[in-house]
Amino acid sequence: MTAERSGAPGTLTVVATPIGNLGDLSARARAVLASGDVLACEDTRRTGRLLALAGIAPPKLVSLHAHNEHERTAALVDDLLAGADVALVSDAGTPLVSDPGERLVSAAASAGVEVVAVPGPSALLAALVVSGMATARWRFEGFLPRKGPERRSRIAEIAAAPHPSVVYESPVRLGATLAELAAACGDERRVVVARELTKLHEQTWRGTLAGSVAHVRGSAPRGEHVVVVDAAPPGRAAEQDAVASAVADLVAAGLARRDAVTAAVVLLGASRRDAYAAAVELPRS
Ligand code: SAM
């Protein structure tokens, strides 16, 4: 801690920083970053560069990332309780949105420390609002698990969701993820792939999932991407619910999952994709 004060605890301020365009650093963010006692940041060098570009003299920088949040949190809460004002930033965008900080915010709030936000850039909202999809209700998936049943189950949820889903993805996995989404949601489901938002080479690609697979295959994607998958068509959720309950009944009646999928396809005319997705969702006995 750099400032010892007796009496009231300091404030923890969660500060959003640009996702690629320095012009998006708000006046209030600048003021908080310049005036705090301690600045907790994911990567001190990266935040140091941001402060230098913004002409802000760095306060005490403390690293807080996925691998040290556990041990750093207690010390930062002690600083706050001793009266220091702490600001929290991540490498880009809004902390806690697929970024560290959850543990610190939770611990500070539990300790009675005031926690406030300086809202600002986030790739999630930037992609959603340019998507052209319904924005009244939507879902944020963050990064999907890389493999295994949890990934399949999250993709099945996106396929069935009655609202658009926003997914963060790295360029390396983008093609595979779009292909899996196309397999689960159907080739014709609408999708938006937003790339390098707020940056010089910003692009927003709109089309179908099948089209996106072809688009990405031809272009070796680079940079940062957000995928917005449209909601399941109306009536589709009810159709999937009916298949899910039939598959669950067949398994409860003693059929192996694979046989329940085949029975639902052959006897009930369910799509194999829906029946399979329903079987994957069933709890393991
Ligand atoms: N906290 C950040 C936010 O508020 O958006 C997100 C951090 S998460 C570790 C990084 C991911 O966000 C990237 O892999 C990408 O999916 C997305 N992202 C961040 N900046 C982006 C940009 N300028 N354009 C498109 N996607 C971006």
PDB file of C-alpha atoms and ligand atoms in Angstrom:
ATOM      1  CA  MET A   1       0.000   0.000   0.000  1.00  0.00           C
ATOM      2  CA  THR A   2       1.256   3.466  -0.806  1.00  0.00           C
ATOM      3  CA  ALA A   3      -1.085   5.556   1.308  1.00  0.00           C
ATOM      4  CA  GLU A   4      -1.639   4.906   4.992  1.00  0.00           C
ATOM      5  CA  ARG A   5      -4.830   6.480   6.222  1.00  0.00           C
ATOM      6  CA  SER A   6      -6.742   5.866   9.355  1.00  0.00           C
ATOM      7  CA  GLY A   7     -10.487   5.602   9.376  1.00  0.00           C
ATOM      8  CA  ALA A   8     -12.613   4.772   6.384  1.00  0.00           C
ATOM      9  CA  PRO A   9     -11.694   2.013   3.976  1.00  0.00           C
ATOM     10  CA  GLY A  10     -10.743   2.936   0.429  1.00  0.00           C
ATOM     11  CA  THR A  11     -12.801   2.211  -2.660  1.00  0.00           C
ATOM     12  CA  LEU A  12     -12.282  -0.553  -5.188  1.00  0.00           C
ATOM     13  CA  THR A  13     -12.974   0.826  -8.672  1.00  0.00           C
ATOM     14  CA  VAL A  14     -13.359  -1.587 -11.587  1.00  0.00           C
ATOM     15  CA  VAL A  15     -12.182   0.352 -14.626  1.00  0.00           C
ATOM     16  CA  ALA A  16     -12.868  -0.568 -18.249  1.00  0.00           C
ATOM     17  CA  THR A  17     -10.011   0.183 -20.660  1.00  0.00           C
ATOM     18  CA  PRO A  18      -9.913   0.225 -24.491  1.00  0.00           C
ATOM     19  CA  ILE A  19     -10.189  -2.980 -26.535  1.00  0.00           C
ATOM     20  CA  GLY A  20      -7.982  -1.503 -29.234  1.00  0.00           C
ATOM     21  CA  ASN A  21      -8.692   2.196 -29.612  1.00  0.00           C
ATOM     22  CA  LEU A  22      -7.075   4.546 -27.117  1.00  0.00           C
ATOM     23  CA  GLY A  23      -9.782   7.103 -27.841  1.00  0.00           C
ATOM     24  CA  ASP A  24     -12.180   4.872 -25.910  1.00  0.00           C
ATOM     25  CA  LEU A  25     -10.425   5.523 -22.581  1.00  0.00           C
ATOM     26  CA  SER A  26     -12.990   7.689 -20.818  1.00  0.00           C
ATOM     27  CA  ALA A  27     -12.215  10.887 -18.950  1.00  0.00           C
ATOM     28  CA  ARG A  28     -13.435   9.249 -15.761  1.00  0.00           C
ATOM     29  CA  ALA A  29     -11.223   6.188 -16.318  1.00  0.00           C
ATOM     30  CA  ARG A  30      -8.227   8.508 -16.771  1.00  0.00           C
ATOM     31  CA  ALA A  31      -9.034  10.345 -13.558  1.00  0.00           C
ATOM     32  CA  VAL A  32      -9.367   7.139 -11.526  1.00  0.00           C
ATOM     33  CA  LEU A  33      -6.196   5.610 -12.973  1.00  0.00           C
ATOM     34  CA  ALA A  34      -4.277   8.794 -12.220  1.00  0.00           C
ATOM     35  CA  SER A  35      -5.520   9.252  -8.681  1.00  0.00           C
ATOM     36  CA  GLY A  36      -5.638   5.766  -7.105  1.00  0.00           C
ATOM     37  CA  ASP A  37      -3.104   4.505  -4.603  1.00  0.00           C
ATOM     38  CA  VAL A  38      -2.806   1.023  -6.090  1.00  0.00           C
ATOM     39  CA  LEU A  39      -3.592  -0.228  -9.593  1.00  0.00           C
ATOM     40  CA  ALA A  40      -4.240  -3.959  -9.830  1.00  0.00           C
ATOM     41  CA  CYS A  41      -3.678  -5.089 -13.409  1.00  0.00           C
ATOM     42  CA  GLU A  42      -3.528  -8.341 -15.313  1.00  0.00           C
ATOM     43  CA  ASP A  43      -0.169  -7.544 -16.875  1.00  0.00           C
ATOM     44  CA  THR A  44       1.834  -4.670 -15.401  1.00  0.00           C
ATOM     45  CA  ARG A  45       3.849  -4.119 -18.608  1.00  0.00           C
ATOM     46  CA  ARG A  46       0.755  -3.903 -20.772  1.00  0.00           C
ATOM     47  CA  THR A  47      -1.009  -1.546 -18.387  1.00  0.00           C
ATOM     48  CA  GLY A  48       2.239   0.432 -18.056  1.00  0.00           C
ATOM     49  CA  ARG A  49       2.165   0.945 -21.851  1.00  0.00           C
ATOM     50  CA  LEU A  50      -1.471   2.080 -21.724  1.00  0.00           C
ATOM     51  CA  LEU A  51      -0.672   4.586 -18.967  1.00  0.00           C
ATOM     52  CA  ALA A  52       2.327   5.885 -20.927  1.00  0.00           C
ATOM     53  CA  LEU A  53       0.244   6.307 -24.103  1.00  0.00           C
ATOM     54  CA  ALA A  54      -2.433   8.098 -22.100  1.00  0.00           C
ATOM     55  CA  GLY A  55       0.143  10.319 -20.389  1.00  0.00           C
ATOM     56  CA  ILE A  56      -0.776   9.091 -16.900  1.00  0.00           C
ATOM     57  CA  ALA A  57       1.938   8.783 -14.251  1.00  0.00           C
ATOM     58  CA  PRO A  58       1.710   5.192 -12.999  1.00  0.00           C
ATOM     59  CA  PRO A  59       0.609   4.627  -9.395  1.00  0.00           C
ATOM     60  CA  LYS A  60       1.794   1.489  -7.616  1.00  0.00           C
ATOM     61  CA  LEU A  61       1.112  -1.370 -10.055  1.00  0.00           C
ATOM     62  CA  VAL A  62       0.272  -4.809  -8.677  1.00  0.00           C
ATOM     63  CA  SER A  63      -0.257  -7.793 -10.946  1.00  0.00           C
ATOM     64  CA  LEU A  64      -3.507  -9.679 -10.544  1.00  0.00           C
ATOM     65  CA  HIS A  65      -4.042 -12.479 -13.020  1.00  0.00           C
ATOM     66  CA  ALA A  66      -5.675 -15.873 -13.244  1.00  0.00           C
ATOM     67  CA  HIS A  67      -2.728 -17.590 -11.544  1.00  0.00           C
ATOM     68  CA  ASN A  68      -2.185 -15.275  -8.563  1.00  0.00           C
ATOM     69  CA  GLU A  69      -5.628 -13.810  -7.891  1.00  0.00           C
ATOM     70  CA  HIS A  70      -6.084 -16.183  -4.985  1.00  0.00           C
ATOM     71  CA  GLU A  71      -3.033 -14.981  -3.022  1.00  0.00           C
ATOM     72  CA  ARG A  72      -3.095 -11.323  -4.137  1.00  0.00           C
ATOM     73  CA  THR A  73      -6.713 -10.804  -3.148  1.00  0.00           C
ATOM     74  CA  ALA A  74      -6.137 -10.919   0.612  1.00  0.00           C
ATOM     75  CA  ALA A  75      -3.341  -8.324   0.440  1.00  0.00           C
ATOM     76  CA  LEU A  76      -5.405  -5.999  -1.760  1.00  0.00           C
ATOM     77  CA  VAL A  77      -8.393  -6.250   0.581  1.00  0.00           C
ATOM     78  CA  ASP A  78      -6.042  -5.400   3.479  1.00  0.00           C
ATOM     79  CA  ASP A  79      -4.878  -2.339   1.520  1.00  0.00           C
ATOM     80  CA  LEU A  80      -8.485  -1.308   0.919  1.00  0.00           C
ATOM     81  CA  LEU A  81      -9.410  -1.762   4.581  1.00  0.00           C
ATOM     82  CA  ALA A  82      -6.383   0.335   5.544  1.00  0.00           C
ATOM     83  CA  GLY A  83      -7.738   3.176   3.430  1.00  0.00           C
ATOM     84  CA  ALA A  84      -6.049   2.770   0.035  1.00  0.00           C
ATOM     85  CA  ASP A  85      -8.066   3.411  -3.120  1.00  0.00           C
ATOM     86  CA  VAL A  86      -7.516   0.487  -5.464  1.00  0.00           C
ATOM     87  CA  ALA A  87      -8.351   0.484  -9.182  1.00  0.00           C
ATOM     88  CA  LEU A  88      -8.689  -2.783 -11.090  1.00  0.00           C
ATOM     89  CA  VAL A  89      -8.053  -3.108 -14.828  1.00  0.00           C
ATOM     90  CA  SER A  90      -7.516  -6.038 -17.151  1.00  0.00           C
ATOM     91  CA  ASP A  91      -5.430  -6.195 -20.328  1.00  0.00           C
ATOM     92  CA  ALA A  92      -8.324  -4.816 -22.364  1.00  0.00           C
ATOM     93  CA  GLY A  93     -12.012  -4.133 -21.973  1.00  0.00           C
ATOM     94  CA  THR A  94     -13.999  -4.663 -18.830  1.00  0.00           C
ATOM     95  CA  PRO A  95     -12.391  -6.632 -15.974  1.00  0.00           C
ATOM     96  CA  LEU A  96     -14.315  -9.756 -14.901  1.00  0.00           C
ATOM     97  CA  VAL A  97     -15.767 -10.170 -18.413  1.00  0.00           C
ATOM     98  CA  SER A  98     -13.762 -13.303 -19.306  1.00  0.00           C
ATOM     99  CA  ASP A  99     -10.978 -11.642 -17.313  1.00  0.00           C
ATOM    100  CA  PRO A 100      -9.676 -11.796 -13.726  1.00  0.00           C
ATOM    101  CA  GLY A 101     -11.113  -9.843 -10.812  1.00  0.00           C
ATOM    102  CA  GLU A 102     -14.121 -11.838  -9.652  1.00  0.00           C
ATOM    103  CA  ARG A 103     -12.428 -13.054  -6.501  1.00  0.00           C
ATOM    104  CA  LEU A 104     -11.157  -9.589  -5.583  1.00  0.00           C
ATOM    105  CA  VAL A 105     -14.532  -7.908  -6.117  1.00  0.00           C
ATOM    106  CA  SER A 106     -16.308 -10.598  -4.156  1.00  0.00           C
ATOM    107  CA  ALA A 107     -13.818 -10.458  -1.262  1.00  0.00           C
ATOM    108  CA  ALA A 108     -13.851  -6.656  -1.147  1.00  0.00           C
ATOM    109  CA  ALA A 109     -17.651  -6.520  -1.155  1.00  0.00           C
ATOM    110  CA  SER A 110     -17.807  -9.172   1.587  1.00  0.00           C
ATOM    111  CA  ALA A 111     -15.347  -7.128   3.668  1.00  0.00           C
ATOM    112  CA  GLY A 112     -17.672  -4.122   3.446  1.00  0.00           C
ATOM    113  CA  VAL A 113     -15.518  -2.183   0.983  1.00  0.00           C
ATOM    114  CA  GLU A 114     -17.345   0.039  -1.506  1.00  0.00           C
ATOM    115  CA  VAL A 115     -16.986  -1.306  -5.056  1.00  0.00           C
ATOM    116  CA  VAL A 116     -17.804   0.953  -7.994  1.00  0.00           C
ATOM    117  CA  ALA A 117     -17.435   0.603 -11.756  1.00  0.00           C
ATOM    118  CA  VAL A 118     -16.152   2.920 -14.419  1.00  0.00           C
ATOM    119  CA  PRO A 119     -17.991   1.307 -17.319  1.00  0.00           C
ATOM    120  CA  GLY A 120     -16.603   1.412 -20.810  1.00  0.00           C
ATOM    121  CA  PRO A 121     -15.346  -0.787 -23.632  1.00  0.00           C
ATOM    122  CA  SER A 122     -16.187  -4.453 -23.844  1.00  0.00           C
ATOM    123  CA  ALA A 123     -15.949  -6.653 -26.934  1.00  0.00           C
ATOM    124  CA  LEU A 124     -19.132  -8.401 -25.801  1.00  0.00           C
ATOM    125  CA  LEU A 125     -21.386  -5.355 -26.093  1.00  0.00           C
ATOM    126  CA  ALA A 126     -19.540  -3.883 -29.077  1.00  0.00           C
ATOM    127  CA  ALA A 127     -20.173  -7.090 -31.058  1.00  0.00           C
ATOM    128  CA  LEU A 128     -23.758  -7.464 -29.875  1.00  0.00           C
ATOM    129  CA  VAL A 129     -24.801  -3.956 -30.837  1.00  0.00           C
ATOM    130  CA  VAL A 130     -23.407  -4.202 -34.358  1.00  0.00           C
ATOM    131  CA  SER A 131     -24.772  -7.722 -34.891  1.00  0.00           C
ATOM    132  CA  GLY A 132     -28.189  -6.629 -36.079  1.00  0.00           C
ATOM    133  CA  MET A 133     -29.742  -9.348 -33.915  1.00  0.00           C
ATOM    134  CA  ALA A 134     -32.334  -8.915 -31.183  1.00  0.00           C
ATOM    135  CA  THR A 135     -30.740  -7.151 -28.250  1.00  0.00           C
ATOM    136  CA  ALA A 136     -33.591  -7.122 -25.724  1.00  0.00           C
ATOM    137  CA  ARG A 137     -32.428 -10.464 -24.335  1.00  0.00           C
ATOM    138  CA  TRP A 138     -29.214 -12.298 -25.112  1.00  0.00           C
ATOM    139  CA  ARG A 139     -26.730 -14.720 -23.594  1.00  0.00           C
ATOM    140  CA  PHE A 140     -22.993 -14.443 -22.989  1.00  0.00           C
ATOM    141  CA  GLU A 141     -20.998 -17.666 -23.315  1.00  0.00           C
ATOM    142  CA  GLY A 142     -17.490 -16.174 -23.006  1.00  0.00           C
ATOM    143  CA  PHE A 143     -14.902 -18.723 -24.157  1.00  0.00           C
ATOM    144  CA  LEU A 144     -16.320 -22.208 -24.735  1.00  0.00           C
ATOM    145  CA  PRO A 145     -14.547 -25.116 -23.039  1.00  0.00           C
ATOM    146  CA  ARG A 146     -11.928 -26.436 -25.466  1.00  0.00           C
ATOM    147  CA  LYS A 147     -13.206 -30.011 -25.620  1.00  0.00           C
ATOM    148  CA  GLY A 148     -15.175 -32.751 -23.948  1.00  0.00           C
ATOM    149  CA  PRO A 149     -18.778 -33.133 -22.831  1.00  0.00           C
ATOM    150  CA  GLU A 150     -18.921 -29.648 -21.314  1.00  0.00           C
ATOM    151  CA  ARG A 151     -18.113 -28.114 -24.723  1.00  0.00           C
ATOM    152  CA  ARG A 152     -20.733 -30.257 -26.465  1.00  0.00           C
ATOM    153  CA  SER A 153     -23.301 -29.368 -23.864  1.00  0.00           C
ATOM    154  CA  ARG A 154     -22.628 -25.600 -24.121  1.00  0.00           C
ATOM    155  CA  ILE A 155     -22.866 -25.782 -27.922  1.00  0.00           C
ATOM    156  CA  ALA A 156     -26.156 -27.690 -27.588  1.00  0.00           C
ATOM    157  CA  GLU A 157     -27.426 -24.903 -25.302  1.00  0.00           C
ATOM    158  CA  ILE A 158     -26.488 -22.283 -27.906  1.00  0.00           C
ATOM    159  CA  ALA A 159     -28.312 -24.316 -30.572  1.00  0.00           C
ATOM    160  CA  ALA A 160     -31.490 -24.408 -28.486  1.00  0.00           C
ATOM    161  CA  ALA A 161     -31.312 -20.910 -27.016  1.00  0.00           C
ATOM    162  CA  PRO A 162     -34.278 -18.619 -27.679  1.00  0.00           C
ATOM    163  CA  HIS A 163     -31.938 -15.572 -27.643  1.00  0.00           C
ATOM    164  CA  PRO A 164     -28.688 -14.689 -29.455  1.00  0.00           C
ATOM    165  CA  SER A 165     -25.485 -16.054 -27.879  1.00  0.00           C
ATOM    166  CA  VAL A 166     -22.188 -14.159 -27.760  1.00  0.00           C
ATOM    167  CA  VAL A 167     -18.999 -16.256 -27.824  1.00  0.00           C
ATOM    168  CA  TYR A 168     -15.362 -15.178 -27.499  1.00  0.00           C
ATOM    169  CA  GLU A 169     -12.947 -17.139 -29.651  1.00  0.00           C
ATOM    170  CA  SER A 170      -9.260 -17.171 -30.554  1.00  0.00           C
ATOM    171  CA  PRO A 171      -8.315 -17.058 -34.242  1.00  0.00           C
ATOM    172  CA  VAL A 172      -6.730 -20.504 -33.945  1.00  0.00           C
ATOM    173  CA  ARG A 173      -9.962 -22.207 -32.900  1.00  0.00           C
ATOM    174  CA  LEU A 174     -12.428 -20.013 -34.787  1.00  0.00           C
ATOM    175  CA  GLY A 175     -12.859 -22.342 -37.784  1.00  0.00           C
ATOM    176  CA  ALA A 176     -13.431 -25.455 -35.670  1.00  0.00           C
ATOM    177  CA  THR A 177     -15.885 -23.645 -33.401  1.00  0.00           C
ATOM    178  CA  LEU A 178     -17.925 -22.285 -36.319  1.00  0.00           C
ATOM    179  CA  ALA A 179     -18.026 -25.778 -37.863  1.00  0.00           C
ATOM    180  CA  GLU A 180     -19.235 -27.317 -34.594  1.00  0.00           C
ATOM    181  CA  LEU A 181     -21.828 -24.570 -34.200  1.00  0.00           C
ATOM    182  CA  ALA A 182     -23.033 -25.224 -37.759  1.00  0.00           C
ATOM    183  CA  ALA A 183     -23.339 -28.944 -36.987  1.00  0.00           C
ATOM    184  CA  ALA A 184     -25.372 -28.249 -33.843  1.00  0.00           C
ATOM    185  CA  CYS A 185     -27.466 -25.240 -34.945  1.00  0.00           C
ATOM    186  CA  GLY A 186     -27.882 -26.060 -38.634  1.00  0.00           C
ATOM    187  CA  ASP A 187     -26.074 -24.564 -41.601  1.00  0.00           C
ATOM    188  CA  GLU A 188     -28.626 -21.810 -42.106  1.00  0.00           C
ATOM    189  CA  ARG A 189     -28.539 -20.254 -38.610  1.00  0.00           C
ATOM    190  CA  ARG A 190     -27.510 -16.595 -38.819  1.00  0.00           C
ATOM    191  CA  VAL A 191     -24.154 -15.610 -37.358  1.00  0.00           C
ATOM    192  CA  VAL A 192     -22.010 -12.500 -37.054  1.00  0.00           C
ATOM    193  CA  VAL A 193     -18.238 -12.740 -36.751  1.00  0.00           C
ATOM    194  CA  ALA A 194     -16.848  -9.441 -35.459  1.00  0.00           C
ATOM    195  CA  ARG A 195     -13.109  -9.010 -35.737  1.00  0.00           C
ATOM    196  CA  GLU A 196     -10.680  -6.433 -34.349  1.00  0.00           C
ATOM    197  CA  LEU A 197     -13.483  -4.235 -33.029  1.00  0.00           C
ATOM    198  CA  THR A 198     -12.572  -0.552 -32.619  1.00  0.00           C
ATOM    199  CA  LYS A 199      -9.218  -1.162 -34.387  1.00  0.00           C
ATOM    200  CA  LEU A 200      -7.917  -0.151 -37.799  1.00  0.00           C
ATOM    201  CA  HIS A 201      -8.833  -3.461 -39.434  1.00  0.00           C
ATOM    202  CA  GLU A 202     -12.245  -3.828 -37.813  1.00  0.00           C
ATOM    203  CA  GLN A 203     -14.573  -6.136 -39.759  1.00  0.00           C
ATOM    204  CA  THR A 204     -18.069  -7.403 -39.171  1.00  0.00           C
ATOM    205  CA  TRP A 205     -18.954 -10.452 -41.261  1.00  0.00           C
ATOM    206  CA  ARG A 206     -22.637 -11.426 -41.443  1.00  0.00           C
ATOM    207  CA  GLY A 207     -24.134 -14.553 -42.925  1.00  0.00           C
ATOM    208  CA  THR A 208     -25.046 -18.152 -42.139  1.00  0.00           C
ATOM    209  CA  LEU A 209     -22.987 -20.575 -40.098  1.00  0.00           C
ATOM    210  CA  ALA A 210     -22.215 -22.612 -43.242  1.00  0.00           C
ATOM    211  CA  GLY A 211     -21.091 -19.404 -44.964  1.00  0.00           C
ATOM    212  CA  SER A 212     -18.911 -18.455 -42.008  1.00  0.00           C
ATOM    213  CA  VAL A 213     -17.096 -21.796 -42.129  1.00  0.00           C
ATOM    214  CA  ALA A 214     -16.296 -21.215 -45.801  1.00  0.00           C
ATOM    215  CA  HIS A 215     -15.335 -17.579 -45.114  1.00  0.00           C
ATOM    216  CA  VAL A 216     -12.896 -18.492 -42.351  1.00  0.00           C
ATOM    217  CA  ARG A 217     -11.467 -21.432 -44.295  1.00  0.00           C
ATOM    218  CA  GLY A 218     -10.494 -19.082 -47.108  1.00  0.00           C
ATOM    219  CA  SER A 219      -8.888 -16.415 -44.940  1.00  0.00           C
ATOM    220  CA  ALA A 220      -6.679 -17.815 -42.087  1.00  0.00           C
ATOM    221  CA  PRO A 221      -8.229 -15.582 -39.388  1.00  0.00           C
ATOM    222  CA  ARG A 222      -6.012 -13.225 -37.410  1.00  0.00           C
ATOM    223  CA  GLY A 223      -6.720 -10.938 -34.488  1.00  0.00           C
ATOM    224  CA  GLU A 224      -9.468 -11.002 -31.909  1.00  0.00           C
ATOM    225  CA  HIS A 225     -12.939 -12.297 -32.688  1.00  0.00           C
ATOM    226  CA  VAL A 226     -16.401 -12.349 -31.204  1.00  0.00           C
ATOM    227  CA  VAL A 227     -19.058 -14.660 -32.621  1.00  0.00           C
ATOM    228  CA  VAL A 228     -22.745 -13.827 -32.210  1.00  0.00           C
ATOM    229  CA  VAL A 229     -25.020 -16.776 -33.007  1.00  0.00           C
ATOM    230  CA  ASP A 230     -28.672 -15.990 -33.600  1.00  0.00           C
ATOM    231  CA  ALA A 231     -31.477 -17.471 -31.521  1.00  0.00           C
ATOM    232  CA  ALA A 232     -33.049 -20.793 -32.447  1.00  0.00           C
ATOM    233  CA  PRO A 233     -35.974 -20.208 -34.829  1.00  0.00           C
ATOM    234  CA  PRO A 234     -39.372 -19.885 -33.095  1.00  0.00           C
ATOM    235  CA  GLY A 235     -40.902 -23.265 -32.361  1.00  0.00           C
ATOM    236  CA  ARG A 236     -37.503 -24.888 -32.481  1.00  0.00           C
ATOM    237  CA  ALA A 237     -37.052 -24.795 -28.711  1.00  0.00           C
ATOM    238  CA  ALA A 238     -40.373 -26.609 -28.198  1.00  0.00           C
ATOM    239  CA  GLU A 239     -39.379 -29.187 -30.830  1.00  0.00           C
ATOM    240  CA  GLN A 240     -36.046 -29.764 -29.063  1.00  0.00           C
ATOM    241  CA  ASP A 241     -37.763 -30.002 -25.675  1.00  0.00           C
ATOM    242  CA  ALA A 242     -40.057 -32.716 -27.033  1.00  0.00           C
ATOM    243  CA  VAL A 243     -37.099 -34.692 -28.406  1.00  0.00           C
ATOM    244  CA  ALA A 244     -35.164 -34.203 -25.142  1.00  0.00           C
ATOM    245  CA  SER A 245     -38.016 -35.518 -23.065  1.00  0.00           C
ATOM    246  CA  ALA A 246     -38.513 -38.519 -25.400  1.00  0.00           C
ATOM    247  CA  VAL A 247     -34.811 -39.404 -25.222  1.00  0.00           C
ATOM    248  CA  ALA A 248     -34.841 -39.011 -21.415  1.00  0.00           C
ATOM    249  CA  ASP A 249     -37.899 -41.316 -21.184  1.00  0.00           C
ATOM    250  CA  LEU A 250     -36.262 -43.950 -23.396  1.00  0.00           C
ATOM    251  CA  VAL A 251     -33.075 -43.919 -21.306  1.00  0.00           C
ATOM    252  CA  ALA A 252     -35.120 -44.057 -18.089  1.00  0.00           C
ATOM    253  CA  ALA A 253     -36.902 -47.092 -19.553  1.00  0.00           C
ATOM    254  CA  GLY A 254     -33.530 -48.862 -19.831  1.00  0.00           C
ATOM    255  CA  LEU A 255     -32.245 -48.103 -23.342  1.00  0.00           C
ATOM    256  CA  ALA A 256     -28.592 -47.229 -23.812  1.00  0.00           C
ATOM    257  CA  ARG A 257     -28.149 -43.590 -24.887  1.00  0.00           C
ATOM    258  CA  ARG A 258     -27.100 -44.573 -28.390  1.00  0.00           C
ATOM    259  CA  ASP A 259     -30.199 -46.763 -28.791  1.00  0.00           C
ATOM    260  CA  ALA A 260     -32.422 -44.020 -27.375  1.00  0.00           C
ATOM    261  CA  VAL A 261     -31.050 -41.632 -30.018  1.00  0.00           C
ATOM    262  CA  THR A 262     -31.752 -44.159 -32.797  1.00  0.00           C
ATOM    263  CA  ALA A 263     -35.244 -44.867 -31.443  1.00  0.00           C
ATOM    264  CA  ALA A 264     -36.081 -41.165 -31.293  1.00  0.00           C
ATOM    265  CA  VAL A 265     -34.882 -40.712 -34.889  1.00  0.00           C
ATOM    266  CA  VAL A 266     -36.535 -43.810 -36.345  1.00  0.00           C
ATOM    267  CA  LEU A 267     -39.749 -43.939 -34.321  1.00  0.00           C
ATOM    268  CA  LEU A 268     -40.439 -40.261 -33.638  1.00  0.00           C
ATOM    269  CA  GLY A 269     -38.885 -38.679 -36.703  1.00  0.00           C
ATOM    270  CA  ALA A 270     -36.571 -36.515 -34.544  1.00  0.00           C
ATOM    271  CA  SER A 271     -33.481 -35.070 -36.183  1.00  0.00           C
ATOM    272  CA  ARG A 272     -30.364 -37.041 -35.282  1.00  0.00           C
ATOM    273  CA  ARG A 273     -28.683 -33.789 -34.244  1.00  0.00           C
ATOM    274  CA  ASP A 274     -31.427 -32.955 -31.722  1.00  0.00           C
ATOM    275  CA  ALA A 275     -31.609 -36.508 -30.383  1.00  0.00           C
ATOM    276  CA  TYR A 276     -27.845 -36.661 -29.952  1.00  0.00           C
ATOM    277  CA  ALA A 277     -27.741 -33.237 -28.277  1.00  0.00           C
ATOM    278  CA  ALA A 278     -30.478 -34.383 -25.887  1.00  0.00           C
ATOM    279  CA  ALA A 279     -28.572 -37.575 -25.027  1.00  0.00           C
ATOM    280  CA  VAL A 280     -25.393 -35.596 -24.311  1.00  0.00           C
ATOM    281  CA  GLU A 281     -27.321 -33.350 -21.925  1.00  0.00           C
ATOM    282  CA  LEU A 282     -28.610 -36.240 -19.787  1.00  0.00           C
ATOM    283  CA  PRO A 283     -26.929 -36.522 -16.384  1.00  0.00           C
ATOM    284  CA  ARG A 284     -24.519 -39.441 -16.023  1.00  0.00           C
ATOM    285  CA  SER A 285     -25.972 -42.175 -13.837  1.00  0.00           C
TER     286      SER A 285
HETATM  287  N1  SAM B   1     -12.591  -8.213 -20.788  1.00  0.00           N
HETATM  288  C1  SAM B   1     -12.630  -8.180 -22.229  1.00  0.00           C
HETATM  289  C2  SAM B   1     -13.919  -7.492 -22.672  1.00  0.00           C
HETATM  290  O1  SAM B   1     -14.525  -6.783 -21.874  1.00  0.00           O
HETATM  291  O2  SAM B   1     -14.297  -7.650 -23.824  1.00  0.00           O
HETATM  292  C3  SAM B   1     -12.475  -9.551 -22.828  1.00  0.00           C
HETATM  293  C4  SAM B   1     -11.222 -10.253 -22.449  1.00  0.00           C
HETATM  294  S1  SAM B   1     -11.082 -11.847 -23.152  1.00  0.00           S
HETATM  295  C5  SAM B   1      -9.647 -12.435 -22.340  1.00  0.00           C
HETATM  296  C6  SAM B   1     -10.418 -11.510 -24.734  1.00  0.00           C
HETATM  297  C7  SAM B   1     -11.382 -11.893 -25.866  1.00  0.00           C
HETATM  298  O3  SAM B   1     -12.304 -10.819 -26.071  1.00  0.00           O
HETATM  299  C8  SAM B   1     -10.706 -12.092 -27.211  1.00  0.00           C
HETATM  300  O4  SAM B   1     -10.229 -13.415 -27.345  1.00  0.00           O
HETATM  301  C9  SAM B   1     -11.842 -11.816 -28.167  1.00  0.00           C
HETATM  302  O5  SAM B   1     -12.710 -12.929 -28.260  1.00  0.00           O
HETATM  303  C10 SAM B   1     -12.563 -10.684 -27.439  1.00  0.00           C
HETATM  304  N2  SAM B   1     -12.033  -9.382 -27.867  1.00  0.00           N
HETATM  305  C11 SAM B   1     -11.298  -8.526 -27.132  1.00  0.00           C
HETATM  306  N3  SAM B   1     -11.018  -7.425 -27.848  1.00  0.00           N
HETATM  307  C12 SAM B   1     -11.588  -7.587 -29.056  1.00  0.00           C
HETATM  308  C13 SAM B   1     -11.657  -6.794 -30.233  1.00  0.00           C
HETATM  309  N4  SAM B   1     -11.056  -5.613 -30.313  1.00  0.00           N
HETATM  310  N5  SAM B   1     -12.350  -7.282 -31.284  1.00  0.00           N
HETATM  311  C14 SAM B   1     -12.960  -8.485 -31.225  1.00  0.00           C
HETATM  312  N6  SAM B   1     -12.921  -9.268 -30.139  1.00  0.00           N
HETATM  313  C15 SAM B   1     -12.248  -8.836 -29.072  1.00  0.00           C
END
